[in-house]
Amino acid sequence: MNITASRSKELIEIEEKHGAHNYHPLPVVLERGDGVYVWDVEGKRYYDFLSAYSAVNQGHCHPAIIDAMTEQARTLTLTSRAFHNDKLGKFNSYMTSYFDFDKVLPMNTGAEAVETAIKIARKWAYEKKGVAETDAQIIVCDNNFHGRTTTIISFSNDENARKNFGPYTPGFIKIPYDDTEALEKALQQDNVAGFLVEPIQGEAGVYTPADDFMRRSKELCEKYNALFIADEIQTGIARTGALLAVCGKCTCEGSCERQETYARPDILILGKALSGGAFPVSAVLADDDIMNVIHPGQHGSTFGGNPVAAVVAIAALDVVKEESLAQNARELGNYFRKKINEYIETTDTVTLVRGRGLLNAIVINDSEDSDTAWNICLKLRDNGLLAKPTHGNIIRFAPPLVMTKEQLDECIDIIIKTLKDFE
Ligand SMILES: *Cc1c(COP(=O)(O)O)cnc(C)c1O
């Protein structure tokens, strides 16, 4: 039934003919979005269960975000940081109070923010910890995903992302994910600048570590005087049922430092939903003793801190609080996993569901190189729901957080009905 109508087909062909083939998209051509829905060029409506890799947590084209963006776009878009603009100060004070850090450094894409965190951590190691210059090491995890720059792919172990892009940037030590023993061993070298980690490994297939992994990692970093660096680009901003995934099972809306499970990062990396998917906005947050290693001329970006990004991020974060998105993600996530688990009891098609909040994945009971997960996603598309396999036989489910319980019920019906076709 994999019908791709003629207009869609035409648009896909022209895209592939003239564009580099660096993605393998599901064959569907979208032209409009509103809240939890997107529409293709034939007018068919779908539930979006990817949310642009969790960038669209606030829902497609949220009116508050789009209003802020269009008004600013008509007024002033870019000054560069050669001059001040009247929105950056407000963004800086809003961000630092929202996430409880002394300072913020604005960038645009996630990978740029990770690069920024790496540079800050290295400089901190040389200037504050006393590591000999060029000796600093950053500990990272197997199966990490932190972006696509040459330095970041240097410490990936995804062959596809790495092969023939060398020579690779040195200075990274890889340990297994969710392994505090390996972390402690690695931290014992005295040239370690920090530990860069995803609180849940999204791209790898929504690998969810032990509940105390973040807190124990933070304690170990403190013990060995290394920076605890959390990449919350995908997990942050309410996606996992708390403002940040390092908040663990915390149930408050922000101000999470009061909770026992909170593992406060020394460096926090944000992107994706920081703009609600309207505009590329990323940021790195840290306290003065760390951020102040950066002086004028040592790091920057032409677009970083532009006034459109500033007002878009403020509007996007306002929405998260005003619409209680963390609470909604937490409640709907628990319900989703309960319902899918009930189905798993009855079938051999799906091995398990895992995740936190509305960042979840199911593992299909087939070999890693089978195309079953892909075929299920094609069928989900036909049934009005868009999702994509992450690695091999794993399908991620991450709808916008503005979803209602009634909508989620309809989606669960679509998912289970589709999976039953593969039994
Ligand atoms: C998406 C992502 C990135 C990279 O963000 P880009 O905006 O694509 O550069 C980095 N880290 C994590 C955890 C991500 O999910």
Coordinates of C-alpha atoms and ligand atoms in Angstrom, one line a residue:
M1 CA 0.0 0.0 0.0
N2 CA 3.1 2.3 -0.1
I3 CA 1.4 4.8 -2.3
T4 CA 3.2 8.0 -2.8
A5 CA 1.0 10.3 -4.8
S6 CA 2.3 12.0 -7.9
R7 CA 2.8 15.5 -6.6
S8 CA 4.8 14.1 -3.7
K9 CA 6.7 11.8 -6.0
E10 CA 7.7 14.8 -8.2
L11 CA 8.9 16.8 -5.3
I12 CA 10.9 14.0 -3.9
E13 CA 12.5 13.4 -7.3
I14 CA 13.6 17.0 -7.7
E15 CA 14.9 17.1 -4.2
E16 CA 17.0 14.0 -4.8
K17 CA 18.2 15.0 -8.2
H18 CA 19.6 18.3 -7.1
G19 CA 20.4 17.7 -3.4
A20 CA 23.2 15.8 -1.7
H21 CA 22.0 12.4 -0.5
N22 CA 23.0 12.9 3.2
Y23 CA 19.6 11.8 4.5
H24 CA 17.2 8.9 3.8
P25 CA 13.8 10.5 4.6
L26 CA 10.5 8.7 4.9
P27 CA 8.7 9.2 1.6
V28 CA 6.2 11.9 2.7
V29 CA 6.3 15.6 1.6
L30 CA 5.0 18.0 4.3
E31 CA 3.8 21.5 3.6
R32 CA 2.0 22.7 6.8
G33 CA 2.0 22.1 10.6
D34 CA -0.2 23.1 13.5
G35 CA 0.3 21.8 17.0
V36 CA 0.6 18.0 17.0
Y37 CA -0.4 17.7 13.3
V38 CA 1.4 18.1 9.9
W39 CA -0.2 17.9 6.5
D40 CA 1.4 16.6 3.2
V41 CA 1.1 18.2 -0.2
E42 CA -1.9 16.0 -1.0
G43 CA -3.7 17.4 2.1
K44 CA -3.4 14.2 4.2
R45 CA -3.1 14.9 7.9
Y46 CA -0.6 13.1 10.2
Y47 CA 0.3 13.0 13.9
D48 CA 4.0 14.0 14.1
F49 CA 5.7 11.5 16.3
L50 CA 9.3 12.8 15.7
S51 CA 8.8 16.5 16.4
A52 CA 11.9 17.2 14.3
Y53 CA 14.1 15.2 16.7
S54 CA 12.4 16.9 19.7
A55 CA 12.9 20.5 18.4
V56 CA 9.1 21.0 18.1
N57 CA 8.2 20.3 21.8
Q58 CA 5.9 23.3 21.9
G59 CA 3.9 22.0 18.8
H60 CA 4.1 23.2 15.2
C61 CA 3.8 26.9 14.5
H62 CA 3.0 27.8 18.1
P63 CA 1.3 31.3 17.7
A64 CA 3.1 32.9 20.6
I65 CA 6.5 31.9 19.1
I66 CA 5.6 32.8 15.5
D67 CA 4.2 36.2 16.6
A68 CA 7.4 37.0 18.5
M69 CA 9.5 35.8 15.6
T70 CA 7.7 37.7 12.8
E71 CA 7.4 40.9 14.8
Q72 CA 11.2 40.9 15.5
A73 CA 11.9 39.9 11.9
R74 CA 10.2 43.1 10.7
T75 CA 12.2 45.2 13.2
L76 CA 15.8 44.0 13.3
T77 CA 17.2 40.6 12.4
L78 CA 21.0 40.8 12.7
T79 CA 23.6 43.1 14.0
S80 CA 26.4 40.6 14.7
R81 CA 28.1 40.8 18.1
A82 CA 30.2 43.7 16.8
F83 CA 27.4 45.9 18.2
H84 CA 24.9 45.3 21.0
N85 CA 21.3 44.6 20.2
D86 CA 18.4 45.5 22.4
K87 CA 17.2 41.9 22.9
L88 CA 20.3 40.0 23.8
G89 CA 20.4 41.4 27.4
K90 CA 16.9 40.3 28.0
F91 CA 17.6 36.8 26.6
N92 CA 20.7 36.5 28.8
S93 CA 19.0 37.5 32.0
Y94 CA 15.9 35.3 31.2
M95 CA 18.0 32.2 30.3
T96 CA 20.2 32.4 33.3
S97 CA 17.3 32.8 35.7
Y98 CA 15.2 30.1 34.0
F99 CA 18.0 27.6 34.2
D100 CA 19.8 29.0 37.3
F101 CA 23.3 29.6 35.9
D102 CA 25.5 32.8 36.1
K103 CA 26.1 33.1 32.4
V104 CA 24.9 32.0 29.0
L105 CA 26.8 31.8 25.6
P106 CA 24.4 31.8 22.6
M107 CA 25.1 29.9 19.4
N108 CA 22.8 28.5 16.7
T109 CA 22.9 24.8 16.1
G110 CA 23.4 22.0 18.6
A111 CA 26.7 20.9 17.2
E112 CA 28.1 24.4 17.6
A113 CA 26.9 24.5 21.2
V114 CA 28.7 21.1 21.9
E115 CA 31.9 22.5 20.2
T116 CA 31.6 25.6 22.5
A117 CA 31.3 23.4 25.6
I118 CA 34.3 21.4 24.5
K119 CA 36.4 24.6 24.0
I120 CA 35.3 26.0 27.4
A121 CA 36.1 22.7 29.2
R122 CA 39.5 22.5 27.6
K123 CA 40.4 26.1 28.4
W124 CA 39.1 25.6 32.0
A125 CA 41.4 22.5 32.3
Y126 CA 44.5 24.5 31.3
E127 CA 43.7 27.7 33.1
K128 CA 42.0 26.5 36.3
K129 CA 42.9 22.9 36.8
G130 CA 46.5 23.2 35.7
V131 CA 46.5 20.5 33.0
A132 CA 49.6 20.8 30.6
E133 CA 48.6 22.6 27.4
T134 CA 47.2 20.2 24.7
D135 CA 47.0 17.3 27.1
A136 CA 43.3 17.7 28.2
Q137 CA 41.0 14.8 27.7
I138 CA 37.2 14.7 27.7
I139 CA 35.4 11.5 28.7
V140 CA 32.5 10.5 26.4
C141 CA 30.3 7.5 26.1
D142 CA 30.0 4.7 23.5
N143 CA 27.1 5.2 21.1
N144 CA 27.0 8.9 21.8
F145 CA 25.4 11.4 19.4
H146 CA 26.6 15.0 19.8
G147 CA 26.4 16.3 16.3
R148 CA 28.3 16.3 13.0
T149 CA 31.4 18.5 13.0
T150 CA 34.8 17.0 12.4
T151 CA 35.7 17.1 16.1
I152 CA 32.4 15.6 17.3
I153 CA 32.4 12.7 14.8
S154 CA 36.0 12.0 15.9
F155 CA 34.6 10.5 19.1
S156 CA 31.5 8.9 17.6
N157 CA 31.5 5.1 17.1
D158 CA 28.9 5.2 14.4
E159 CA 31.0 3.9 11.4
N160 CA 28.6 5.6 9.0
A161 CA 29.2 9.0 10.6
R162 CA 33.0 8.6 10.9
K163 CA 34.4 6.6 8.0
N164 CA 36.6 8.5 5.6
F165 CA 36.1 11.8 7.4
G166 CA 39.5 11.6 9.3
P167 CA 42.0 12.5 10.4
Y168 CA 40.2 12.6 13.7
T169 CA 40.5 15.1 16.6
P170 CA 42.4 13.6 19.6
G171 CA 41.6 14.3 23.2
F172 CA 38.6 12.0 23.9
I173 CA 38.3 8.9 26.1
K174 CA 35.4 6.6 25.5
I175 CA 33.7 4.6 28.2
P176 CA 30.5 2.4 28.2
Y177 CA 27.3 4.3 28.8
D178 CA 25.7 4.0 32.3
D179 CA 28.9 2.7 33.8
T180 CA 30.0 4.7 36.8
E181 CA 32.8 2.3 37.5
A182 CA 34.4 2.9 34.1
L183 CA 33.8 6.6 34.6
E184 CA 35.6 6.7 37.9
K185 CA 38.6 4.8 36.4
A186 CA 38.8 7.3 33.5
L187 CA 38.5 10.2 35.9
Q188 CA 41.6 9.1 37.8
Q189 CA 43.9 10.4 35.1
D190 CA 44.8 13.9 36.2
N191 CA 44.4 15.5 32.7
V192 CA 40.6 15.0 32.4
A193 CA 38.8 18.3 31.7
G194 CA 35.3 16.8 31.9
F195 CA 32.6 14.2 31.2
L196 CA 30.3 15.0 28.2
V197 CA 27.1 12.9 28.4
E198 CA 23.5 12.7 27.2
P199 CA 21.1 12.0 30.1
I200 CA 19.3 9.6 27.8
Q201 CA 20.9 8.5 24.5
G202 CA 18.3 9.6 22.0
E203 CA 19.8 8.9 18.6
A204 CA 21.3 5.6 19.8
G205 CA 17.7 4.4 20.4
V206 CA 16.5 6.1 23.6
Y207 CA 18.8 4.3 25.9
T208 CA 17.6 5.2 29.4
P209 CA 20.3 4.7 32.1
A210 CA 19.8 3.9 35.8
D211 CA 17.9 6.6 37.7
D212 CA 21.0 7.6 39.7
F213 CA 23.5 7.6 36.8
M214 CA 23.4 11.4 36.4
R215 CA 23.7 12.1 40.1
R216 CA 26.5 9.6 40.6
S217 CA 28.3 10.9 37.5
K218 CA 28.1 14.4 38.9
E219 CA 29.5 13.3 42.3
L220 CA 32.4 11.5 40.6
C221 CA 33.2 14.6 38.5
E222 CA 33.2 16.7 41.6
K223 CA 35.4 14.2 43.5
Y224 CA 38.1 14.3 40.7
N225 CA 37.7 18.0 39.8
A226 CA 36.4 17.5 36.3
L227 CA 33.4 19.2 34.7
F228 CA 30.1 17.5 34.4
I229 CA 28.8 18.5 30.9
A230 CA 25.2 17.6 30.1
D231 CA 24.1 17.5 26.4
E232 CA 20.4 18.2 26.9
I233 CA 19.8 19.2 23.2
Q234 CA 17.3 16.4 22.7
T235 CA 16.3 15.5 26.3
G236 CA 16.0 19.0 27.7
I237 CA 13.1 21.6 27.7
A238 CA 10.4 19.3 29.2
R239 CA 10.8 16.4 26.7
T240 CA 11.4 13.8 29.4
G241 CA 8.8 15.0 31.8
A242 CA 11.0 17.5 33.7
L243 CA 12.5 20.8 32.6
L244 CA 15.9 18.9 32.2
A245 CA 16.5 15.2 32.1
V246 CA 19.3 15.7 34.7
C247 CA 16.4 16.5 37.0
G248 CA 15.8 12.7 37.0
K249 CA 12.3 11.9 38.4
C250 CA 11.8 15.4 39.8
T251 CA 8.2 16.5 39.5
C252 CA 8.6 20.3 39.9
E253 CA 8.4 22.7 37.0
G254 CA 11.9 24.1 37.0
S255 CA 13.9 25.3 40.0
C256 CA 14.9 21.6 40.2
E257 CA 18.0 22.2 42.4
R258 CA 15.9 21.5 45.4
Q259 CA 15.2 18.0 44.4
E260 CA 17.5 15.2 45.6
T261 CA 17.8 13.6 42.2
Y262 CA 19.0 16.8 40.5
A263 CA 22.5 16.6 39.2
R264 CA 23.4 20.2 38.4
P265 CA 25.7 20.2 35.3
D266 CA 28.8 22.4 35.4
I267 CA 28.1 23.0 31.7
L268 CA 24.6 22.7 30.3
I269 CA 24.1 22.4 26.5
L270 CA 20.7 23.3 25.0
G271 CA 19.4 23.5 21.4
K272 CA 16.4 22.1 19.4
A273 CA 13.3 23.0 21.5
L274 CA 15.0 26.1 22.8
S275 CA 13.3 27.8 19.8
G276 CA 10.3 25.4 19.6
G277 CA 11.5 24.5 16.1
A278 CA 11.0 28.0 14.7
F279 CA 14.6 29.0 14.3
P280 CA 18.1 27.6 15.0
V281 CA 18.9 28.6 18.6
S282 CA 21.4 26.9 20.9
A283 CA 23.1 27.9 24.1
V284 CA 25.7 26.9 26.6
L285 CA 25.2 27.7 30.3
A286 CA 27.8 27.7 33.1
D287 CA 28.7 29.7 36.2
D288 CA 31.3 32.5 36.3
D289 CA 34.3 30.4 37.5
I290 CA 33.9 28.4 34.3
M291 CA 32.4 30.8 31.7
N292 CA 34.9 33.5 32.5
V293 CA 37.8 31.6 30.9
I294 CA 36.4 33.0 27.6
H295 CA 37.5 36.5 26.7
P296 CA 36.7 38.7 23.8
G297 CA 37.9 37.4 20.4
Q298 CA 38.3 33.8 21.7
H299 CA 35.0 32.4 20.5
G300 CA 31.9 33.5 18.6
S301 CA 29.4 33.2 15.8
T302 CA 28.0 35.8 13.4
F303 CA 24.4 34.7 14.0
G304 CA 24.8 33.7 17.7
G305 CA 22.8 36.0 20.0
N306 CA 20.8 37.6 17.1
P307 CA 17.6 39.5 18.2
V308 CA 15.3 37.1 16.4
A309 CA 16.8 34.1 18.2
A310 CA 16.6 36.0 21.5
V311 CA 12.9 36.7 21.3
V312 CA 12.1 33.3 19.9
A313 CA 13.8 31.5 22.7
I314 CA 12.1 33.6 25.4
A315 CA 8.7 32.9 23.8
A316 CA 9.4 29.2 23.4
L317 CA 10.5 28.9 27.1
D318 CA 7.4 30.9 28.2
V319 CA 5.2 28.4 26.5
V320 CA 6.9 25.5 28.3
K321 CA 6.0 27.0 31.7
E322 CA 2.6 28.5 30.8
E323 CA 1.3 25.2 29.3
S324 CA 2.9 23.0 31.9
L325 CA 4.6 20.9 29.2
A326 CA 6.9 19.0 31.6
Q327 CA 3.9 17.8 33.6
N328 CA 2.0 16.9 30.5
A329 CA 5.0 15.0 29.1
R330 CA 5.4 13.1 32.3
E331 CA 1.7 12.1 32.6
L332 CA 1.2 11.2 29.0
G333 CA 4.6 9.3 28.9
N334 CA 3.6 7.1 31.8
Y335 CA 0.3 6.4 30.2
F336 CA 1.9 5.7 26.8
R337 CA 4.4 3.1 28.2
K338 CA 1.6 1.5 30.2
K339 CA -0.6 1.0 27.2
I340 CA 2.3 -0.2 24.9
N341 CA 3.4 -2.6 27.6
E342 CA -0.1 -4.0 27.8
Y343 CA 0.1 -4.7 24.1
I344 CA 3.6 -6.2 24.4
E345 CA 2.2 -8.8 26.8
T346 CA 0.1 -10.1 23.9
T347 CA 2.6 -10.1 21.1
D348 CA 6.0 -11.2 19.8
T349 CA 6.4 -8.4 17.4
V350 CA 7.7 -5.8 19.9
T351 CA 10.3 -6.7 22.5
L352 CA 10.1 -3.7 24.7
V353 CA 9.2 0.0 25.1
R354 CA 11.6 2.3 27.0
G355 CA 12.0 6.0 27.7
R356 CA 11.0 8.8 30.0
G357 CA 8.3 11.4 29.5
L358 CA 7.5 11.7 25.8
L359 CA 10.9 10.5 24.6
N360 CA 10.2 6.8 24.0
A361 CA 11.2 3.9 21.7
I362 CA 10.0 0.4 20.9
V363 CA 12.4 -2.4 19.9
I364 CA 11.0 -4.5 17.1
N365 CA 11.6 -8.2 17.5
D366 CA 13.8 -8.7 14.3
S367 CA 17.5 -8.6 13.4
E368 CA 19.2 -5.2 13.5
D369 CA 19.7 -5.1 9.7
S370 CA 16.1 -6.1 8.9
D371 CA 13.9 -3.6 7.3
T372 CA 10.9 -4.4 9.5
A373 CA 11.1 -1.1 11.5
W374 CA 11.2 0.9 8.2
N375 CA 8.2 -1.0 6.8
I376 CA 6.3 -0.4 10.0
C377 CA 7.0 3.3 9.7
L378 CA 5.7 3.3 6.1
K379 CA 2.5 1.6 7.3
L380 CA 2.2 4.1 10.2
R381 CA 2.5 6.8 7.6
D382 CA -0.3 5.3 5.6
N383 CA -2.4 5.1 8.9
G384 CA -1.7 8.8 9.6
L385 CA 1.3 8.8 12.0
L386 CA 4.9 9.8 11.2
A387 CA 7.8 8.2 13.0
K388 CA 11.2 7.0 12.0
P389 CA 13.6 4.2 12.9
T390 CA 16.7 5.3 14.8
H391 CA 19.1 2.4 14.6
G392 CA 18.0 -0.7 12.8
N393 CA 15.0 -2.2 14.5
I394 CA 14.3 0.6 17.0
I395 CA 11.4 3.2 16.4
R396 CA 11.5 6.4 18.4
F397 CA 8.1 8.0 19.4
A398 CA 8.4 11.6 20.4
P399 CA 5.3 13.7 19.7
P400 CA 5.0 17.4 20.5
L401 CA 4.4 17.9 24.2
V402 CA 1.2 19.9 23.6
M403 CA -0.7 16.6 22.9
T404 CA -3.9 15.9 24.7
K405 CA -4.9 12.5 26.3
E406 CA -7.6 12.0 23.7
Q407 CA -5.1 12.6 20.8
L408 CA -2.6 10.2 22.4
D409 CA -5.3 7.6 22.7
E410 CA -6.0 7.9 19.0
C411 CA -2.3 7.6 18.3
I412 CA -1.9 4.5 20.5
D413 CA -4.7 2.9 18.5
I414 CA -3.0 3.7 15.3
I415 CA 0.3 2.3 16.5
I416 CA -1.1 -0.9 17.9
K417 CA -3.3 -1.5 14.9
T418 CA -0.3 -1.0 12.6
L419 CA 1.9 -3.3 14.7
K420 CA -0.8 -6.0 14.6
D421 CA -0.4 -6.1 10.8
F422 CA 3.2 -7.3 11.3
E423 CA 2.4 -10.1 13.7
Ligands
LIG1 C1 20.4 16.9 17.6 C2 21.5 16.7 18.6 C3 22.7 17.4 18.5 C4 23.1 18.2 17.3 O1 22.3 19.3 17.1 P1 22.3 20.0 15.6 O2 21.4 21.2 15.8 O3 21.7 19.0 14.7 O4 23.6 20.3 15.3 C5 23.7 17.2 19.6 N1 23.4 16.5 20.6 C6 22.2 15.8 20.8 C7 22.0 15.0 22.0 C8 21.2 15.9 19.8 O5 20.1 15.2 19.9

